[in-house]
Amino acid sequence: MKIRPVLALAAVAVVAFAAAAALTRVLAHPAADDQAGAVPAARTSFAGLAHATGEPTLPGLERLHPAPGTVARAPGPFDDRFTFQGLSFDGARVRGSATITSDVSDVLEFQAVAGFYDRKGRLLGTARYVHHADDTNGDAHSDAGPPSEAERFAIAVPKPWRGVAVSAAVGVPILVNE
Amino acid sequence: MQGRTRVTAAAVVAMAAVAGTTVTSAQASDRHGGDDRRINNVIYVLGDGMGRTHVTAARERYYGADGELNMERLPVVGQVSTYSVERRSGQPGAADFEPNLVTDSASAATAWSSGVKTYNAALGVDAKGNVVPTLMELAKRAGYRTGNVSTAEITDATPAGQMSHVLARGFQGPVYSAASCQDTAVTGAPLPTSDVRVTPVADQIARNGTADVILGGGLSRFEASDEQALRGQGYTVLGSPASQTVATRADLQRASGRKVFGLFNKGNLTIEKFKRQNPTSAQAQEPSLPQMTRKAINLLDGSRGNRKGFYLQVEGALIDKRSHANDASQTLEETKAFDDAVAAAVAFAKRDRHTLVIVTADHECAGFNIIEKGTFTNAEAAAPPVNVYSGNTANNSTPTRRDGNVKDTARSTGIVNGAGSGDPANFAPATFRTPDDPASVQDGSPEASLWLTYLSGNHTGADVPLFAYGPNAGRLAGSIDNTDLFDVVGQALRVAR
C-alpha cells in the first residue's frame, strides 16, 4: 500500500513525458495541411481554350502569290531565330535549309510548311517537313552526336497538284531549339 | 510531509515533461541538421547543366583558387543522382524499372517537381504518361505564393516542369502539332487535343495560374489569347504577347501587384557577356538573373496578405546551353551570374530566418573538366573548343582562337597528347586567367592557369552538387536522388508526405 503513491507518481510522470513529447513533435512538424485537398492540384482543363483541330499552318501563305519558279517566305513566329538558305523549287519539290541563329544546343522541334501555287498565284495546298527529336523512333536528328544548328528539308508537291504547282512559299510555324 | 510530497511529485512531473520536450526536440534537430525552425519559404535555385567542375572552374576564374563562390559558402553540401527512366518504365524497385543513366532537363525537372522518375522529354507526367502534380501546384493550392524565374524560355523544360503536364517537352507552343506532342509509345493511341498532355505548354502556363510571378524569356510562345487569359486572372503583364513587345528591365523595376508576368526576350534571354560587351543593345535592357531573383522575392514576400509564405524556383539556364556548345567563356560568365542570384536568395533567407535555400543542378553538361597545363588529350580526336563561341549571331563575341571543333591531327592524335601541344600556335584547350595569375597573363594564352576541356556536346550522367542554407537544410546533406528533393521541399512546405 505504501508503494502506491510512488507508482502513481511514476505513472503520471510517464504520461507527462509522453504528452510533452507528442506535443513538441506536433509543434515542430505540423501535419501536412493540404495533402487531402478535395481540389486536384494540377489543372487539366481550361475553360475557353480552343482545342487544335489539325496541323499548324501560317496565315501568310494565303496572302502570298509567288511568281512561277520562285520560292517566297511566309512569315512565322520564329523568324528572328533562323535564316533560310538555298530555297529552290523544281516543280516537284521545294528544297532548302534553315540555320538556327539564336542560342542553340540542339534542335528539338522544327517544322517547315510549304504552300504551292498555280500560275495565277493561287494557293493550291500545303505540305510540310517535320523534324522531331526522338531517340525512340530512329530519328536521324536524334540527340546523339554533336548539336546541330542546320535543318535541311525537301517538301514534295502533293499528288493532286503535281504538274499544276509552279511556285512555292515556305515558313516555319514550329521551332524549339534547346 | 504531505506538502513536501506534493511539491516533489509536481517537480517530478514537470521534469518529465521538460525531458520529453527536450528529447523530442533533440531528435528533430539531429535528424534535420540542427536547425528545426519552421519553414515559411523555399527558394530553389537551379543551375541547368551545372556540374561540380562548372562550380570549381567559376570559383577559380572569378575568385581564385583560394576563393569561394556564394553557393560554396552555404553550410550544407550534398550530391544528387540524376538518372531518368525509359518510356513505360516503372519506378525504382518495380519489376518493370528500366533506368536511363543520362537524363535530360525535362525528366530531371519532373523528378524534383513531382517526385517521380520519368522518361527524357516528359514534363509533369510519369513514365507511363499519368499526370503527376507538381510542388508548385501543391504549394499554390495550399495557399503559398509561387514564382518561377528562368533565363530560358519560360516554356522550356525546367520552368515548365513546375507549371505544365505534357508528353513531350518540345511542345512549347504557340501551336499544336501531333509530331511535337503525341507519344503513342507511352499512351498507346493518340490523345484527343482536349487532353492537357497534348495542350501546348504556353497555353497551360497562361491559364493554370500555377505561378504568381513568371519572369523569363519565350515571348514567341504566347499569343494575344494568352495575354487575355493572363489579364483575366489578374496578372500584370509586362510587355505584350499580343503585340510581341518584350518587357524590359525598367518595366520589371516598376512592376507591382500579386501576379506579374514578364518575358524579356522572344527566345532565351541573352548571355551576360553579350550584354556586357554591347551595353546599348536592346538585349542589354533585359534584367539579369540576380535582378529577376531579387524582384521575384520582393513581389512574393512583400505582397499584402502573404501570411503563408512562398515557393520560388530560379533557373540559370544558359550554363547548360553554352556548355552544349562547348563555349567555356560564356559558360563561366553564366555560372557567375547564377551564383550572384544565389547570393540574392541567401541574403533574403538570412534576414527572414524561415527560408530554406536549395542550390543544385538538373544534370551535368558536356563533361566539363579542368586539366593540368600541357596535358591536353582530345578524347574525340577533334580539335578543342575555342575560348568563345561565334558560330551564331546570338553569341557574337570575338573568339580568342579562330578555329575549333574540326579535326586537327597536328594538335591531337586522339588518345594521347597531340604532337603540337607544346607549340603556342597550336595551343589546344580553352584557357582563362584567374586572379592568381600575373597581370600580364591573357585569356586564351598557354600561360593562363585555368585549362578547360569538354568530353561531349551533350549531357552526362555525373551526379551534381547541392548546397543548402536554412531550416532543415541538413536533410539535404550527403548523397540523395533528385526525386528526394520533392520529398524534402514538400515536407518543408507541408504539402506532401
mmCIF file with all atom_site columns, C-alpha atoms in Angstrom, chain A residues 5 9-10 12-14 16-18 20-22 24-57 77-78 80-81 99-106 108-111 128 130-137 143-147 149 173-178, chain B residues 8-10 12-13 16-21 23-25 27-28 31-32 36 38 87 100 105 131 133 137-138 141-142 153 156 165 168-180 193-194 196 199 203-204 207-209 218 220-221 233 266-268 271 308 318 320-322 324-325 389 391-395 457-459 493-497:
data_model
loop_
_atom_site.group_PDB
_atom_site.id
_atom_site.type_symbol
_atom_site.label_atom_id
_atom_site.label_alt_id
_atom_site.label_comp_id
_atom_site.label_asym_id
_atom_site.label_entity_id
_atom_site.label_seq_id
_atom_site.pdbx_PDB_ins_code
_atom_site.Cartn_x
_atom_site.Cartn_y
_atom_site.Cartn_z
_atom_site.occupancy
_atom_site.B_iso_or_equiv
_atom_site.pdbx_formal_charge
_atom_site.auth_seq_id
_atom_site.auth_comp_id
_atom_site.auth_asym_id
_atom_site.auth_atom_id
_atom_site.pdbx_PDB_model_num
ATOM 1   C CA . PRO A 1 5   ? 1.833   6.807  -4.276  1.00 0.00 ? 5   PRO A CA 1
ATOM 2   C CA . LEU A 1 9   ? 3.706   9.397  -9.355  1.00 0.00 ? 9   LEU A CA 1
ATOM 3   C CA . ALA A 1 10  ? 5.791   7.382  -11.774 1.00 0.00 ? 10  ALA A CA 1
ATOM 4   C CA . VAL A 1 12  ? 1.892   10.446 -14.026 1.00 0.00 ? 12  VAL A CA 1
ATOM 5   C CA . ALA A 1 13  ? 5.492   11.278 -14.871 1.00 0.00 ? 13  ALA A CA 1
ATOM 6   C CA . VAL A 1 14  ? 5.499   8.819  -17.755 1.00 0.00 ? 14  VAL A CA 1
ATOM 7   C CA . ALA A 1 16  ? 3.610   13.774 -18.748 1.00 0.00 ? 16  ALA A CA 1
ATOM 8   C CA . PHE A 1 17  ? 6.763   12.756 -20.599 1.00 0.00 ? 17  PHE A CA 1
ATOM 9   C CA . ALA A 1 18  ? 4.813   11.185 -23.421 1.00 0.00 ? 18  ALA A CA 1
ATOM 10  C CA . ALA A 1 20  ? 5.094   16.633 -23.772 1.00 0.00 ? 20  ALA A CA 1
ATOM 11  C CA . ALA A 1 21  ? 6.978   14.656 -26.369 1.00 0.00 ? 21  ALA A CA 1
ATOM 12  C CA . ALA A 1 22  ? 3.904   14.306 -28.529 1.00 0.00 ? 22  ALA A CA 1
ATOM 13  C CA . THR A 1 24  ? 6.531   19.028 -29.073 1.00 0.00 ? 24  THR A CA 1
ATOM 14  C CA . ARG A 1 25  ? 6.566   16.774 -32.122 1.00 0.00 ? 25  ARG A CA 1
ATOM 15  C CA . VAL A 1 26  ? 3.299   18.211 -33.348 1.00 0.00 ? 26  VAL A CA 1
ATOM 16  C CA . LEU A 1 27  ? 4.501   21.772 -32.904 1.00 0.00 ? 27  LEU A CA 1
ATOM 17  C CA . ALA A 1 28  ? 7.828   21.081 -34.564 1.00 0.00 ? 28  ALA A CA 1
ATOM 18  C CA . HIS A 1 29  ? 6.328   19.216 -37.536 1.00 0.00 ? 29  HIS A CA 1
ATOM 19  C CA . PRO A 1 30  ? 2.837   20.404 -38.280 1.00 0.00 ? 30  PRO A CA 1
ATOM 20  C CA . ALA A 1 31  ? 0.909   17.844 -40.231 1.00 0.00 ? 31  ALA A CA 1
ATOM 21  C CA . ALA A 1 32  ? 0.778   18.339 -43.941 1.00 0.00 ? 32  ALA A CA 1
ATOM 22  C CA . ASP A 1 33  ? -2.059  20.760 -44.197 1.00 0.00 ? 33  ASP A CA 1
ATOM 23  C CA . ASP A 1 34  ? -3.080  20.210 -47.743 1.00 0.00 ? 34  ASP A CA 1
ATOM 24  C CA . GLN A 1 35  ? -2.439  16.621 -48.591 1.00 0.00 ? 35  GLN A CA 1
ATOM 25  C CA . ALA A 1 36  ? -6.045  15.629 -48.682 1.00 0.00 ? 36  ALA A CA 1
ATOM 26  C CA . GLY A 1 37  ? -7.376  18.643 -50.515 1.00 0.00 ? 37  GLY A CA 1
ATOM 27  C CA . ALA A 1 38  ? -10.507 17.853 -52.471 1.00 0.00 ? 38  ALA A CA 1
ATOM 28  C CA . VAL A 1 39  ? -9.441  20.013 -55.407 1.00 0.00 ? 39  VAL A CA 1
ATOM 29  C CA . PRO A 1 40  ? -6.763  18.413 -57.596 1.00 0.00 ? 40  PRO A CA 1
ATOM 30  C CA . ALA A 1 41  ? -3.552  20.416 -57.523 1.00 0.00 ? 41  ALA A CA 1
ATOM 31  C CA . ALA A 1 42  ? -2.927  20.004 -61.242 1.00 0.00 ? 42  ALA A CA 1
ATOM 32  C CA . ARG A 1 43  ? -5.302  21.831 -63.552 1.00 0.00 ? 43  ARG A CA 1
ATOM 33  C CA . THR A 1 44  ? -6.042  19.651 -66.543 1.00 0.00 ? 44  THR A CA 1
ATOM 34  C CA . SER A 1 45  ? -8.762  21.595 -68.327 1.00 0.00 ? 45  SER A CA 1
ATOM 35  C CA . PHE A 1 46  ? -9.076  25.217 -69.328 1.00 0.00 ? 46  PHE A CA 1
ATOM 36  C CA . ALA A 1 47  ? -12.407 26.824 -69.996 1.00 0.00 ? 47  ALA A CA 1
ATOM 37  C CA . GLY A 1 48  ? -12.487 28.797 -73.200 1.00 0.00 ? 48  GLY A CA 1
ATOM 38  C CA . LEU A 1 49  ? -9.316  27.354 -74.680 1.00 0.00 ? 49  LEU A CA 1
ATOM 39  C CA . ALA A 1 50  ? -9.959  26.304 -78.268 1.00 0.00 ? 50  ALA A CA 1
ATOM 40  C CA . HIS A 1 51  ? -8.588  22.854 -78.945 1.00 0.00 ? 51  HIS A CA 1
ATOM 41  C CA . ALA A 1 52  ? -6.467  22.208 -82.003 1.00 0.00 ? 52  ALA A CA 1
ATOM 42  C CA . THR A 1 53  ? -8.180  20.620 -84.968 1.00 0.00 ? 53  THR A CA 1
ATOM 43  C CA . GLY A 1 54  ? -5.210  19.894 -87.190 1.00 0.00 ? 54  GLY A CA 1
ATOM 44  C CA . GLU A 1 55  ? -1.619  20.589 -88.022 1.00 0.00 ? 55  GLU A CA 1
ATOM 45  C CA . PRO A 1 56  ? -0.414  24.184 -87.944 1.00 0.00 ? 56  PRO A CA 1
ATOM 46  C CA . THR A 1 57  ? -0.293  26.445 -90.927 1.00 0.00 ? 57  THR A CA 1
ATOM 47  C CA . PRO A 1 77  ? 6.527   33.386 -85.061 1.00 0.00 ? 77  PRO A CA 1
ATOM 48  C CA . PHE A 1 78  ? 10.197  32.370 -85.042 1.00 0.00 ? 78  PHE A CA 1
ATOM 49  C CA . ASP A 1 80  ? 14.136  36.022 -85.762 1.00 0.00 ? 80  ASP A CA 1
ATOM 50  C CA . ARG A 1 81  ? 15.678  32.662 -84.849 1.00 0.00 ? 81  ARG A CA 1
ATOM 51  C CA . THR A 1 99  ? 20.174  27.599 -89.931 1.00 0.00 ? 99  THR A CA 1
ATOM 52  C CA . ILE A 1 100 ? 19.212  28.386 -86.376 1.00 0.00 ? 100 ILE A CA 1
ATOM 53  C CA . THR A 1 101 ? 20.813  31.664 -85.383 1.00 0.00 ? 101 THR A CA 1
ATOM 54  C CA . SER A 1 102 ? 19.532  32.024 -81.847 1.00 0.00 ? 102 SER A CA 1
ATOM 55  C CA . ASP A 1 103 ? 21.170  30.310 -78.932 1.00 0.00 ? 103 ASP A CA 1
ATOM 56  C CA . VAL A 1 104 ? 21.110  26.611 -79.712 1.00 0.00 ? 104 VAL A CA 1
ATOM 57  C CA . SER A 1 105 ? 22.251  23.428 -78.088 1.00 0.00 ? 105 SER A CA 1
ATOM 58  C CA . ASP A 1 106 ? 20.111  21.213 -80.249 1.00 0.00 ? 106 ASP A CA 1
ATOM 59  C CA . LEU A 1 108 ? 14.216  19.617 -80.682 1.00 0.00 ? 108 LEU A CA 1
ATOM 60  C CA . GLU A 1 109 ? 11.343  20.509 -82.973 1.00 0.00 ? 109 GLU A CA 1
ATOM 61  C CA . PHE A 1 110 ? 11.321  22.037 -86.422 1.00 0.00 ? 110 PHE A CA 1
ATOM 62  C CA . GLN A 1 111 ? 8.557   22.214 -88.928 1.00 0.00 ? 111 GLN A CA 1
ATOM 63  C CA . ARG A 1 128 ? 5.291   20.032 -94.542 1.00 0.00 ? 128 ARG A CA 1
ATOM 64  C CA . VAL A 1 130 ? 8.730   17.693 -89.704 1.00 0.00 ? 130 VAL A CA 1
ATOM 65  C CA . HIS A 1 131 ? 11.758  17.168 -87.502 1.00 0.00 ? 131 HIS A CA 1
ATOM 66  C CA . HIS A 1 132 ? 11.006  15.747 -84.070 1.00 0.00 ? 132 HIS A CA 1
ATOM 67  C CA . ALA A 1 133 ? 13.992  14.848 -81.903 1.00 0.00 ? 133 ALA A CA 1
ATOM 68  C CA . ASP A 1 134 ? 13.012  11.484 -80.559 1.00 0.00 ? 134 ASP A CA 1
ATOM 69  C CA . ASP A 1 135 ? 15.539  8.841  -79.730 1.00 0.00 ? 135 ASP A CA 1
ATOM 70  C CA . THR A 1 136 ? 12.956  6.063  -79.754 1.00 0.00 ? 136 THR A CA 1
ATOM 71  C CA . ASN A 1 137 ? 11.842  6.367  -83.343 1.00 0.00 ? 137 ASN A CA 1
ATOM 72  C CA . ASP A 1 143 ? 20.147  13.832 -79.597 1.00 0.00 ? 143 ASP A CA 1
ATOM 73  C CA . ALA A 1 144 ? 23.065  11.566 -80.477 1.00 0.00 ? 144 ALA A CA 1
ATOM 74  C CA . GLY A 1 145 ? 26.103  13.276 -81.922 1.00 0.00 ? 145 GLY A CA 1
ATOM 75  C CA . PRO A 1 146 ? 27.101  16.889 -81.782 1.00 0.00 ? 146 PRO A CA 1
ATOM 76  C CA . PRO A 1 147 ? 24.495  19.629 -81.559 1.00 0.00 ? 147 PRO A CA 1
ATOM 77  C CA . GLU A 1 149 ? 22.168  24.210 -85.972 1.00 0.00 ? 149 GLU A CA 1
ATOM 78  C CA . PRO A 1 173 ? 5.390   27.571 -87.571 1.00 0.00 ? 173 PRO A CA 1
ATOM 79  C CA . ILE A 1 174 ? 7.237   25.353 -85.083 1.00 0.00 ? 174 ILE A CA 1
ATOM 80  C CA . LEU A 1 175 ? 10.775  25.693 -83.793 1.00 0.00 ? 175 LEU A CA 1
ATOM 81  C CA . VAL A 1 176 ? 12.156  24.543 -80.476 1.00 0.00 ? 176 VAL A CA 1
ATOM 82  C CA . ASN A 1 177 ? 15.877  24.769 -80.015 1.00 0.00 ? 177 ASN A CA 1
ATOM 83  C CA . GLU A 1 178 ? 17.052  23.920 -76.560 1.00 0.00 ? 178 GLU A CA 1
ATOM 84  C CA . THR B 2 8   ? 8.174   16.581 -5.052  1.00 0.00 ? 8   THR B CA 1
ATOM 85  C CA . ALA B 2 9   ? 5.508   14.985 -7.198  1.00 0.00 ? 9   ALA B CA 1
ATOM 86  C CA . ALA B 2 10  ? 4.945   18.204 -9.096  1.00 0.00 ? 10  ALA B CA 1
ATOM 87  C CA . VAL B 2 12  ? 8.977   15.038 -10.958 1.00 0.00 ? 12  VAL B CA 1
ATOM 88  C CA . VAL B 2 13  ? 6.101   15.530 -13.380 1.00 0.00 ? 13  VAL B CA 1
ATOM 89  C CA . ALA B 2 16  ? 9.417   14.519 -17.029 1.00 0.00 ? 16  ALA B CA 1
ATOM 90  C CA . ALA B 2 17  ? 7.574   16.949 -19.244 1.00 0.00 ? 17  ALA B CA 1
ATOM 91  C CA . VAL B 2 18  ? 10.693  19.010 -19.819 1.00 0.00 ? 18  VAL B CA 1
ATOM 92  C CA . ALA B 2 19  ? 12.625  15.840 -20.548 1.00 0.00 ? 19  ALA B CA 1
ATOM 93  C CA . GLY B 2 20  ? 10.023  14.782 -23.061 1.00 0.00 ? 20  GLY B CA 1
ATOM 94  C CA . THR B 2 21  ? 10.198  18.119 -24.806 1.00 0.00 ? 21  THR B CA 1
ATOM 95  C CA . VAL B 2 23  ? 14.340  14.607 -26.097 1.00 0.00 ? 23  VAL B CA 1
ATOM 96  C CA . THR B 2 24  ? 11.901  15.204 -28.937 1.00 0.00 ? 24  THR B CA 1
ATOM 97  C CA . SER B 2 25  ? 13.484  18.491 -29.903 1.00 0.00 ? 25  SER B CA 1
ATOM 98  C CA . GLN B 2 27  ? 15.771  14.123 -32.076 1.00 0.00 ? 27  GLN B CA 1
ATOM 99  C CA . ALA B 2 28  ? 14.281  16.583 -34.534 1.00 0.00 ? 28  ALA B CA 1
ATOM 100 C CA . ARG B 2 31  ? 17.571  14.482 -37.880 1.00 0.00 ? 31  ARG B CA 1
ATOM 101 C CA . HIS B 2 32  ? 17.375  17.755 -39.748 1.00 0.00 ? 32  HIS B CA 1
ATOM 102 C CA . ASP B 2 36  ? 14.450  22.966 -36.866 1.00 0.00 ? 36  ASP B CA 1
ATOM 103 C CA . ARG B 2 38  ? 9.501   26.401 -39.135 1.00 0.00 ? 38  ARG B CA 1
ATOM 104 C CA . ARG B 2 87  ? 9.227   5.163  -71.598 1.00 0.00 ? 87  ARG B CA 1
ATOM 105 C CA . ASN B 2 100 ? 18.320  5.664  -68.455 1.00 0.00 ? 100 ASN B CA 1
ATOM 106 C CA . SER B 2 105 ? 16.228  18.651 -68.340 1.00 0.00 ? 105 SER B CA 1
ATOM 107 C CA . VAL B 2 131 ? -0.346  13.326 -64.830 1.00 0.00 ? 131 VAL B CA 1
ATOM 108 C CA . PRO B 2 133 ? 1.023   17.123 -59.529 1.00 0.00 ? 133 PRO B CA 1
ATOM 109 C CA . GLU B 2 137 ? 0.831   23.312 -57.884 1.00 0.00 ? 137 GLU B CA 1
ATOM 110 C CA . LEU B 2 138 ? 0.658   21.767 -54.413 1.00 0.00 ? 138 LEU B CA 1
ATOM 111 C CA . ARG B 2 141 ? -3.270  25.014 -53.655 1.00 0.00 ? 141 ARG B CA 1
ATOM 112 C CA . ALA B 2 142 ? -2.068  25.166 -50.067 1.00 0.00 ? 142 ALA B CA 1
ATOM 113 C CA . GLU B 2 153 ? 12.090  30.498 -72.468 1.00 0.00 ? 153 GLU B CA 1
ATOM 114 C CA . ASP B 2 156 ? 11.484  25.407 -71.563 1.00 0.00 ? 156 ASP B CA 1
ATOM 115 C CA . HIS B 2 165 ? 1.938   18.453 -67.982 1.00 0.00 ? 165 HIS B CA 1
ATOM 116 C CA . ALA B 2 168 ? 6.974   15.925 -74.899 1.00 0.00 ? 168 ALA B CA 1
ATOM 117 C CA . ARG B 2 169 ? 8.996   18.935 -73.785 1.00 0.00 ? 169 ARG B CA 1
ATOM 118 C CA . GLY B 2 170 ? 9.237   20.237 -77.337 1.00 0.00 ? 170 GLY B CA 1
ATOM 119 C CA . PHE B 2 171 ? 5.539   21.003 -77.324 1.00 0.00 ? 171 PHE B CA 1
ATOM 120 C CA . GLN B 2 172 ? 6.003   24.536 -76.090 1.00 0.00 ? 172 GLN B CA 1
ATOM 121 C CA . GLY B 2 173 ? 3.678   26.451 -78.355 1.00 0.00 ? 173 GLY B CA 1
ATOM 122 C CA . PRO B 2 174 ? 2.168   28.517 -79.649 1.00 0.00 ? 174 PRO B CA 1
ATOM 123 C CA . VAL B 2 175 ? 0.542   25.908 -81.908 1.00 0.00 ? 175 VAL B CA 1
ATOM 124 C CA . TYR B 2 176 ? -0.375  22.255 -81.836 1.00 0.00 ? 176 TYR B CA 1
ATOM 125 C CA . SER B 2 177 ? 1.436   19.638 -83.872 1.00 0.00 ? 177 SER B CA 1
ATOM 126 C CA . ALA B 2 178 ? 0.847   15.925 -83.476 1.00 0.00 ? 178 ALA B CA 1
ATOM 127 C CA . ALA B 2 179 ? 4.504   15.161 -84.147 1.00 0.00 ? 179 ALA B CA 1
ATOM 128 C CA . SER B 2 180 ? 5.585   17.521 -81.383 1.00 0.00 ? 180 SER B CA 1
ATOM 129 C CA . THR B 2 193 ? -6.421  17.547 -78.329 1.00 0.00 ? 193 THR B CA 1
ATOM 130 C CA . SER B 2 194 ? -8.541  18.461 -75.315 1.00 0.00 ? 194 SER B CA 1
ATOM 131 C CA . VAL B 2 196 ? -3.817  18.543 -71.056 1.00 0.00 ? 196 VAL B CA 1
ATOM 132 C CA . THR B 2 199 ? -2.011  21.074 -74.791 1.00 0.00 ? 199 THR B CA 1
ATOM 133 C CA . ASP B 2 203 ? -1.424  27.657 -73.198 1.00 0.00 ? 203 ASP B CA 1
ATOM 134 C CA . GLN B 2 204 ? -1.200  25.859 -69.861 1.00 0.00 ? 204 GLN B CA 1
ATOM 135 C CA . ARG B 2 207 ? -4.287  29.635 -67.922 1.00 0.00 ? 207 ARG B CA 1
ATOM 136 C CA . ASN B 2 208 ? -3.471  27.496 -64.890 1.00 0.00 ? 208 ASN B CA 1
ATOM 137 C CA . GLY B 2 209 ? -2.330  30.266 -62.550 1.00 0.00 ? 209 GLY B CA 1
ATOM 138 C CA . GLY B 2 218 ? 9.970   32.933 -74.653 1.00 0.00 ? 218 GLY B CA 1
ATOM 139 C CA . SER B 2 220 ? 7.155   33.993 -79.128 1.00 0.00 ? 220 SER B CA 1
ATOM 140 C CA . ARG B 2 221 ? 5.377   31.071 -77.489 1.00 0.00 ? 221 ARG B CA 1
ATOM 141 C CA . GLN B 2 233 ? -6.652  36.089 -63.875 1.00 0.00 ? 233 GLN B CA 1
ATOM 142 C CA . LYS B 2 266 ? 11.189  36.319 -77.677 1.00 0.00 ? 266 LYS B CA 1
ATOM 143 C CA . GLY B 2 267 ? 13.508  33.370 -77.099 1.00 0.00 ? 267 GLY B CA 1
ATOM 144 C CA . ASN B 2 268 ? 16.022  32.632 -74.371 1.00 0.00 ? 268 ASN B CA 1
ATOM 145 C CA . ILE B 2 271 ? 24.051  35.826 -72.370 1.00 0.00 ? 271 ILE B CA 1
ATOM 146 C CA . LYS B 2 308 ? 1.703   31.630 -45.503 1.00 0.00 ? 308 LYS B CA 1
ATOM 147 C CA . LEU B 2 318 ? 22.330  29.403 -70.095 1.00 0.00 ? 318 LEU B CA 1
ATOM 148 C CA . ASP B 2 320 ? 23.655  24.390 -69.960 1.00 0.00 ? 320 ASP B CA 1
ATOM 149 C CA . LYS B 2 321 ? 23.065  25.985 -73.313 1.00 0.00 ? 321 LYS B CA 1
ATOM 150 C CA . ARG B 2 322 ? 26.606  27.341 -73.556 1.00 0.00 ? 322 ARG B CA 1
ATOM 151 C CA . HIS B 2 324 ? 26.269  22.207 -75.108 1.00 0.00 ? 324 HIS B CA 1
ATOM 152 C CA . ALA B 2 325 ? 28.179  24.493 -77.448 1.00 0.00 ? 325 ALA B CA 1
ATOM 153 C CA . TYR B 2 389 ? 31.783  30.549 -79.495 1.00 0.00 ? 389 TYR B CA 1
ATOM 154 C CA . GLY B 2 391 ? 29.001  30.142 -84.531 1.00 0.00 ? 391 GLY B CA 1
ATOM 155 C CA . ASN B 2 392 ? 25.760  32.052 -84.443 1.00 0.00 ? 392 ASN B CA 1
ATOM 156 C CA . THR B 2 393 ? 24.677  35.616 -84.125 1.00 0.00 ? 393 THR B CA 1
ATOM 157 C CA . ALA B 2 394 ? 23.376  35.268 -80.611 1.00 0.00 ? 394 ALA B CA 1
ATOM 158 C CA . ASN B 2 395 ? 26.891  34.789 -79.328 1.00 0.00 ? 395 ASN B CA 1
ATOM 159 C CA . GLY B 2 457 ? 28.273  18.315 -76.599 1.00 0.00 ? 457 GLY B CA 1
ATOM 160 C CA . ASN B 2 458 ? 25.522  16.742 -74.564 1.00 0.00 ? 458 ASN B CA 1
ATOM 161 C CA . HIS B 2 459 ? 24.540  15.836 -71.038 1.00 0.00 ? 459 HIS B CA 1
ATOM 162 C CA . LEU B 2 493 ? 6.115   23.344 -47.091 1.00 0.00 ? 493 LEU B CA 1
ATOM 163 C CA . ARG B 2 494 ? 3.799   20.737 -45.527 1.00 0.00 ? 494 ARG B CA 1
ATOM 164 C CA . VAL B 2 495 ? 2.218   19.952 -48.890 1.00 0.00 ? 495 VAL B CA 1
ATOM 165 C CA . ALA B 2 496 ? 3.444   16.396 -49.371 1.00 0.00 ? 496 ALA B CA 1
ATOM 166 C CA . ARG B 2 497 ? 4.197   13.386 -47.215 1.00 0.00 ? 497 ARG B CA 1
#
